[in-house]
PDB file of C-alpha atoms in Angstrom:
ATOM      1  CA  THR A   1     117.510  92.171  93.466  1.00  0.00           C
ATOM      2  CA  PHE A   2     115.161  92.150  96.429  1.00  0.00           C
ATOM      3  CA  GLY A   3     113.692  95.639  96.315  1.00  0.00           C
ATOM      4  CA  GLY A   4     110.312  97.107  97.141  1.00  0.00           C
ATOM      5  CA  VAL A   5     108.164  95.108  94.714  1.00  0.00           C
ATOM      6  CA  GLU A   6     109.960  91.877  95.581  1.00  0.00           C
ATOM      7  CA  ARG A   7     109.509  92.564  99.300  1.00  0.00           C
ATOM      8  CA  THR A   8     105.813  93.202  98.725  1.00  0.00           C
ATOM      9  CA  ILE A   9     105.418  89.932  96.810  1.00  0.00           C
ATOM     10  CA  HIS A  10     107.258  88.078  99.580  1.00  0.00           C
ATOM     11  CA  ALA A  11     105.093  89.690 102.284  1.00  0.00           C
ATOM     12  CA  VAL A  12     101.867  88.786 100.446  1.00  0.00           C
ATOM     13  CA  ALA A  13     103.037  85.195  99.944  1.00  0.00           C
ATOM     14  CA  GLN A  14     104.058  84.890 103.587  1.00  0.00           C
ATOM     15  CA  SER A  15     100.911  86.401 105.051  1.00  0.00           C
ATOM     16  CA  THR A  16      98.501  84.488 102.827  1.00  0.00           C
ATOM     17  CA  SER A  17     100.201  81.197 103.719  1.00  0.00           C
ATOM     18  CA  ARG A  18      98.976  81.753 107.289  1.00  0.00           C
ATOM     19  CA  HIS A  19      95.459  81.469 105.866  1.00  0.00           C
ATOM     20  CA  GLY A  20      96.127  78.189 104.067  1.00  0.00           C
ATOM     21  CA  ILE A  21      96.798  79.750 100.668  1.00  0.00           C
ATOM     22  CA  GLU A  22      99.572  78.099  98.686  1.00  0.00           C
ATOM     23  CA  THR A  23     101.566  80.609  96.669  1.00  0.00           C
ATOM     24  CA  GLU A  24     104.038  80.031  93.862  1.00  0.00           C
ATOM     25  CA  VAL A  25     106.075  83.030  92.727  1.00  0.00           C
ATOM     26  CA  LEU A  26     107.493  83.205  89.207  1.00  0.00           C
ATOM     27  CA  SER A  27     110.473  85.484  88.640  1.00  0.00           C
ATOM     28  CA  LEU A  28     113.445  85.877  86.321  1.00  0.00           C
ATOM     29  CA  SER A  29     117.065  85.084  87.120  1.00  0.00           C
ATOM     30  CA  ARG A  30     120.352  85.106  85.238  1.00  0.00           C
ATOM     31  CA  THR A  31     121.101  81.706  86.832  1.00  0.00           C
ATOM     32  CA  PRO A  32     117.762  79.977  87.471  1.00  0.00           C
ATOM     33  CA  ASP A  33     117.326  76.584  89.088  1.00  0.00           C
ATOM     34  CA  GLU A  34     115.400  74.116  86.984  1.00  0.00           C
ATOM     35  CA  ALA A  35     113.308  73.029  89.949  1.00  0.00           C
ATOM     36  CA  THR A  36     110.763  74.954  91.951  1.00  0.00           C
ATOM     37  CA  ARG A  37     112.217  75.699  95.376  1.00  0.00           C
ATOM     38  CA  PRO A  38     110.737  76.645  98.743  1.00  0.00           C
ATOM     39  CA  LEU A  39     111.399  80.117 100.100  1.00  0.00           C
ATOM     40  CA  ASP A  40     110.087  80.567 103.599  1.00  0.00           C
ATOM     41  CA  GLU A  41     106.347  79.729 103.407  1.00  0.00           C
ATOM     42  CA  HIS A  42     105.937  79.715  99.612  1.00  0.00           C
ATOM     43  CA  MET A  43     107.426  78.210  96.471  1.00  0.00           C
ATOM     44  CA  THR A  44     109.555  80.002  93.891  1.00  0.00           C
ATOM     45  CA  THR A  45     110.096  79.233  90.238  1.00  0.00           C
ATOM     46  CA  LYS A  46     112.701  81.096  88.241  1.00  0.00           C
ATOM     47  CA  ALA A  47     112.846  81.468  84.477  1.00  0.00           C
ATOM     48  CA  LYS A  48     116.057  82.404  82.696  1.00  0.00           C
ATOM     49  CA  LEU A  49     116.511  86.137  82.193  1.00  0.00           C
ATOM     50  CA  ASP A  50     117.551  86.561  78.553  1.00  0.00           C
ATOM     51  CA  PHE A  51     118.027  90.342  78.527  1.00  0.00           C
ATOM     52  CA  GLU A  52     116.802  93.615  79.988  1.00  0.00           C
ATOM     53  CA  LEU A  53     115.516  96.603  78.077  1.00  0.00           C
ATOM     54  CA  ALA A  54     114.164  99.829  79.583  1.00  0.00           C
ATOM     55  CA  SER A  55     114.251  98.390  83.132  1.00  0.00           C
ATOM     56  CA  THR A  56     112.220  95.362  82.035  1.00  0.00           C
ATOM     57  CA  GLY A  57     113.427  91.767  82.143  1.00  0.00           C
ATOM     58  CA  PHE A  58     112.645  89.527  79.172  1.00  0.00           C
ATOM     59  CA  SER A  59     112.627  85.737  78.979  1.00  0.00           C
ATOM     60  CA  ARG A  60     111.585  83.137  76.417  1.00  0.00           C
ATOM     61  CA  GLU A  61     111.385  80.469  79.115  1.00  0.00           C
ATOM     62  CA  VAL A  62     108.870  82.429  81.220  1.00  0.00           C
ATOM     63  CA  PHE A  63     106.081  81.593  78.740  1.00  0.00           C
ATOM     64  CA  ARG A  64     106.445  77.838  79.323  1.00  0.00           C
ATOM     65  CA  LYS A  65     106.869  78.151  83.077  1.00  0.00           C
ATOM     66  CA  PHE A  66     103.920  80.525  83.436  1.00  0.00           C
ATOM     67  CA  ARG A  67     101.696  78.194  81.416  1.00  0.00           C
ATOM     68  CA  ALA A  68     102.579  75.264  83.713  1.00  0.00           C
ATOM     69  CA  LEU A  69     102.085  77.271  86.917  1.00  0.00           C
ATOM     70  CA  SER A  70      98.861  78.945  85.806  1.00  0.00           C
ATOM     71  CA  ALA A  71      97.333  75.583  84.868  1.00  0.00           C
ATOM     72  CA  LYS A  72      97.245  74.601  88.546  1.00  0.00           C
ATOM     73  CA  ALA A  73      96.465  78.052  89.988  1.00  0.00           C
ATOM     74  CA  ASP A  74      93.085  79.277  91.204  1.00  0.00           C
ATOM     75  CA  LEU A  75      94.071  82.948  90.917  1.00  0.00           C
ATOM     76  CA  ILE A  76      96.796  84.796  89.019  1.00  0.00           C
ATOM     77  CA  HIS A  77      98.313  87.817  90.807  1.00  0.00           C
ATOM     78  CA  TYR A  78     100.410  90.090  88.610  1.00  0.00           C
ATOM     79  CA  HIS A  79     102.571  93.007  89.708  1.00  0.00           C
ATOM     80  CA  PHE A  80     102.618  96.048  87.444  1.00  0.00           C
ATOM     81  CA  PRO A  81     104.567  97.381  85.653  1.00  0.00           C
ATOM     82  CA  TRP A  82     106.177  94.392  83.989  1.00  0.00           C
ATOM     83  CA  PRO A  83     105.345  94.590  80.255  1.00  0.00           C
ATOM     84  CA  LEU A  84     106.576  91.062  79.576  1.00  0.00           C
ATOM     85  CA  MET A  85     103.818  89.666  81.779  1.00  0.00           C
ATOM     86  CA  ASP A  86     101.204  91.616  79.830  1.00  0.00           C
ATOM     87  CA  VAL A  87     102.275  89.611  76.776  1.00  0.00           C
ATOM     88  CA  VAL A  88     102.469  86.358  78.773  1.00  0.00           C
ATOM     89  CA  HIS A  89      98.954  86.997  80.115  1.00  0.00           C
ATOM     90  CA  PHE A  90      97.432  87.143  76.641  1.00  0.00           C
ATOM     91  CA  GLN A  91      99.612  84.428  75.119  1.00  0.00           C
ATOM     92  CA  SER A  92      98.838  81.902  77.867  1.00  0.00           C
ATOM     93  CA  ARG A  93      95.039  82.248  77.707  1.00  0.00           C
ATOM     94  CA  HIS A  94      94.920  80.825  81.221  1.00  0.00           C
ATOM     95  CA  GLY A  95      91.228  81.631  81.780  1.00  0.00           C
ATOM     96  CA  LYS A  96      91.742  82.109  85.523  1.00  0.00           C
ATOM     97  CA  PRO A  97      90.636  85.080  87.628  1.00  0.00           C
ATOM     98  CA  ALA A  98      93.448  87.624  87.599  1.00  0.00           C
ATOM     99  CA  LEU A  99      94.325  90.663  89.634  1.00  0.00           C
ATOM    100  CA  VAL A 100      97.204  93.091  89.414  1.00  0.00           C
ATOM    101  CA  THR A 101      98.877  95.108  92.121  1.00  0.00           C
ATOM    102  CA  TYR A 102      99.633  98.440  90.484  1.00  0.00           C
ATOM    103  CA  HIS A 103     102.905  99.632  91.984  1.00  0.00           C
ATOM    104  CA  SER A 104     103.714 102.565  89.757  1.00  0.00           C
ATOM    105  CA  ASP A 105     102.841 104.604  86.733  1.00  0.00           C
ATOM    106  CA  ILE A 106     105.497 104.379  84.055  1.00  0.00           C
ATOM    107  CA  VAL A 107     107.552 107.526  84.517  1.00  0.00           C
ATOM    108  CA  LYS A 108     111.151 106.854  83.450  1.00  0.00           C
ATOM    109  CA  GLN A 109     110.382 105.273  80.074  1.00  0.00           C
ATOM    110  CA  ARG A 110     108.188 108.060  78.695  1.00  0.00           C
ATOM    111  CA  LEU A 111     109.614 107.605  75.175  1.00  0.00           C
ATOM    112  CA  ILE A 112     108.528 103.962  75.121  1.00  0.00           C
ATOM    113  CA  LEU A 113     105.126 104.542  76.737  1.00  0.00           C
ATOM    114  CA  PRO A 114     103.284 105.531  73.514  1.00  0.00           C
ATOM    115  CA  PHE A 115     104.244 102.164  71.987  1.00  0.00           C
ATOM    116  CA  TYR A 116     103.454 100.184  75.152  1.00  0.00           C
ATOM    117  CA  ARG A 117     100.244 102.040  76.056  1.00  0.00           C
ATOM    118  CA  PRO A 118      97.840  99.979  73.870  1.00  0.00           C
ATOM    119  CA  LEU A 119      99.069  96.685  75.365  1.00  0.00           C
ATOM    120  CA  MET A 120      99.096  98.161  78.885  1.00  0.00           C
ATOM    121  CA  MET A 121      95.528  99.449  78.618  1.00  0.00           C
ATOM    122  CA  ARG A 122      94.312  96.161  77.144  1.00  0.00           C
ATOM    123  CA  PHE A 123      96.036  94.201  79.935  1.00  0.00           C
ATOM    124  CA  LEU A 124      94.642  96.397  82.722  1.00  0.00           C
ATOM    125  CA  GLY A 125      91.221  96.208  81.099  1.00  0.00           C
ATOM    126  CA  ASP A 126      91.382  92.413  80.916  1.00  0.00           C
ATOM    127  CA  VAL A 127      92.270  91.622  84.542  1.00  0.00           C
ATOM    128  CA  ASP A 128      89.403  91.183  86.986  1.00  0.00           C
ATOM    129  CA  ALA A 129      90.670  93.575  89.652  1.00  0.00           C
ATOM    130  CA  ILE A 130      93.387  96.138  90.214  1.00  0.00           C
ATOM    131  CA  VAL A 131      94.929  96.926  93.593  1.00  0.00           C
ATOM    132  CA  ALA A 132      96.254 100.441  94.183  1.00  0.00           C
ATOM    133  CA  THR A 133      98.603 100.791  97.115  1.00  0.00           C
ATOM    134  CA  SER A 134      97.176 104.055  98.487  1.00  0.00           C
ATOM    135  CA  PRO A 135      94.101 106.276  98.098  1.00  0.00           C
ATOM    136  CA  ASP A 136      96.347 109.140  96.958  1.00  0.00           C
ATOM    137  CA  TYR A 137      97.879 106.959  94.275  1.00  0.00           C
ATOM    138  CA  LEU A 138      94.457 105.921  92.998  1.00  0.00           C
ATOM    139  CA  ARG A 139      93.416 109.569  92.937  1.00  0.00           C
ATOM    140  CA  SER A 140      96.573 110.860  91.202  1.00  0.00           C
ATOM    141  CA  SER A 141      97.299 108.168  88.597  1.00  0.00           C
ATOM    142  CA  PRO A 142      95.994 109.051  85.127  1.00  0.00           C
ATOM    143  CA  ILE A 143      96.152 105.372  84.150  1.00  0.00           C
ATOM    144  CA  LEU A 144      94.178 104.131  87.160  1.00  0.00           C
ATOM    145  CA  ALA A 145      91.524 106.775  86.474  1.00  0.00           C
ATOM    146  CA  ALA A 146      90.441 104.719  83.459  1.00  0.00           C
ATOM    147  CA  PHE A 147      89.920 101.659  85.686  1.00  0.00           C
ATOM    148  CA  ARG A 148      88.532 103.241  88.861  1.00  0.00           C
ATOM    149  CA  ALA A 149      85.475 100.944  88.916  1.00  0.00           C
ATOM    150  CA  LYS A 150      87.595  97.809  89.256  1.00  0.00           C
ATOM    151  CA  THR A 151      90.347  99.275  91.443  1.00  0.00           C
ATOM    152  CA  LYS A 152      90.466  98.804  95.211  1.00  0.00           C
ATOM    153  CA  VAL A 153      92.973 100.304  97.622  1.00  0.00           C
ATOM    154  CA  ILE A 154      95.011  97.888  99.745  1.00  0.00           C
ATOM    155  CA  PRO A 155      97.973  99.626 101.389  1.00  0.00           C
ATOM    156  CA  ILE A 156     101.263  97.796 101.412  1.00  0.00           C
ATOM    157  CA  GLY A 157     101.858  96.530 104.929  1.00  0.00           C
ATOM    158  CA  ILE A 158     105.144  96.297 106.732  1.00  0.00           C
ATOM    159  CA  ASP A 159     106.004  93.079 108.518  1.00  0.00           C
ATOM    160  CA  GLU A 160     107.732  94.398 111.612  1.00  0.00           C
ATOM    161  CA  GLY A 161     109.201  90.956 112.248  1.00  0.00           C
ATOM    162  CA  ALA A 162     111.216  91.200 109.026  1.00  0.00           C
ATOM    163  CA  TYR A 163     113.253  94.112 110.388  1.00  0.00           C
ATOM    164  CA  PRO A 164     115.495  94.325 113.441  1.00  0.00           C
ATOM    165  CA  SER A 165     114.207  96.314 116.386  1.00  0.00           C
ATOM    166  CA  PRO A 166     116.279  99.355 117.310  1.00  0.00           C
ATOM    167  CA  THR A 167     118.370  99.025 120.421  1.00  0.00           C
ATOM    168  CA  ASP A 168     118.245 101.520 123.262  1.00  0.00           C
ATOM    169  CA  ALA A 169     121.587 102.843 121.985  1.00  0.00           C
ATOM    170  CA  ASP A 170     120.049 103.360 118.513  1.00  0.00           C
ATOM    171  CA  ASN A 171     117.129 105.268 120.026  1.00  0.00           C
ATOM    172  CA  ASP A 172     119.431 107.371 122.208  1.00  0.00           C
ATOM    173  CA  TRP A 173     121.607 108.230 119.208  1.00  0.00           C
ATOM    174  CA  CYS A 174     118.549 109.318 117.171  1.00  0.00           C
ATOM    175  CA  ARG A 175     117.212 111.466 120.014  1.00  0.00           C
ATOM    176  CA  SER A 176     120.578 113.163 120.555  1.00  0.00           C
ATOM    177  CA  THR A 177     121.383 113.671 116.867  1.00  0.00           C
ATOM    178  CA  ILE A 178     118.063 114.461 115.190  1.00  0.00           C
ATOM    179  CA  PRO A 179     115.864 117.273 116.470  1.00  0.00           C
ATOM    180  CA  GLY A 180     112.346 116.096 117.313  1.00  0.00           C
ATOM    181  CA  PRO A 181     109.689 115.365 116.507  1.00  0.00           C
ATOM    182  CA  PHE A 182     111.049 112.686 114.209  1.00  0.00           C
ATOM    183  CA  VAL A 183     109.603 109.484 112.755  1.00  0.00           C
ATOM    184  CA  LEU A 184     111.783 107.052 110.828  1.00  0.00           C
ATOM    185  CA  PHE A 185     110.233 104.599 108.364  1.00  0.00           C
TER     186      PHE A 185
END
């Protein structure tokens, strides 16, 4: 899928490339290519998705691919939550500076959280920096409260060029159908 987290990763990779930063994105796929491939202004590597459990993809191959990619990286940027990468982080012993963009508290898998919590807290404690996506999220997250000293807020930006502009007809339809004031995101 290419949802919110994936769009954020793509936007970060695209925007940092304009500053001369080379980005390689590692993800899981049911049908991965063996080779690393370009996607717009960055490179993508896919590891085979073996199975999913509790909305989390798992892969044996990701350990090998992460180790190879992290060996040539200057910085590792994780996106949380993805429990598999917590394990990969510790297993790889990459020794590189690492940051994590914290997209969400774990809310749907509350039954699993007590078992995952020790690994999660160790992982978040081990990375060098945590990025919260809004001041309100930093303030409201009970997990981020434990890491406030190393957490910075960087709002997720929207690349207007990635979306079509509304036509005059679209605007007219909105004005005639939806009572104002109205803002659509």
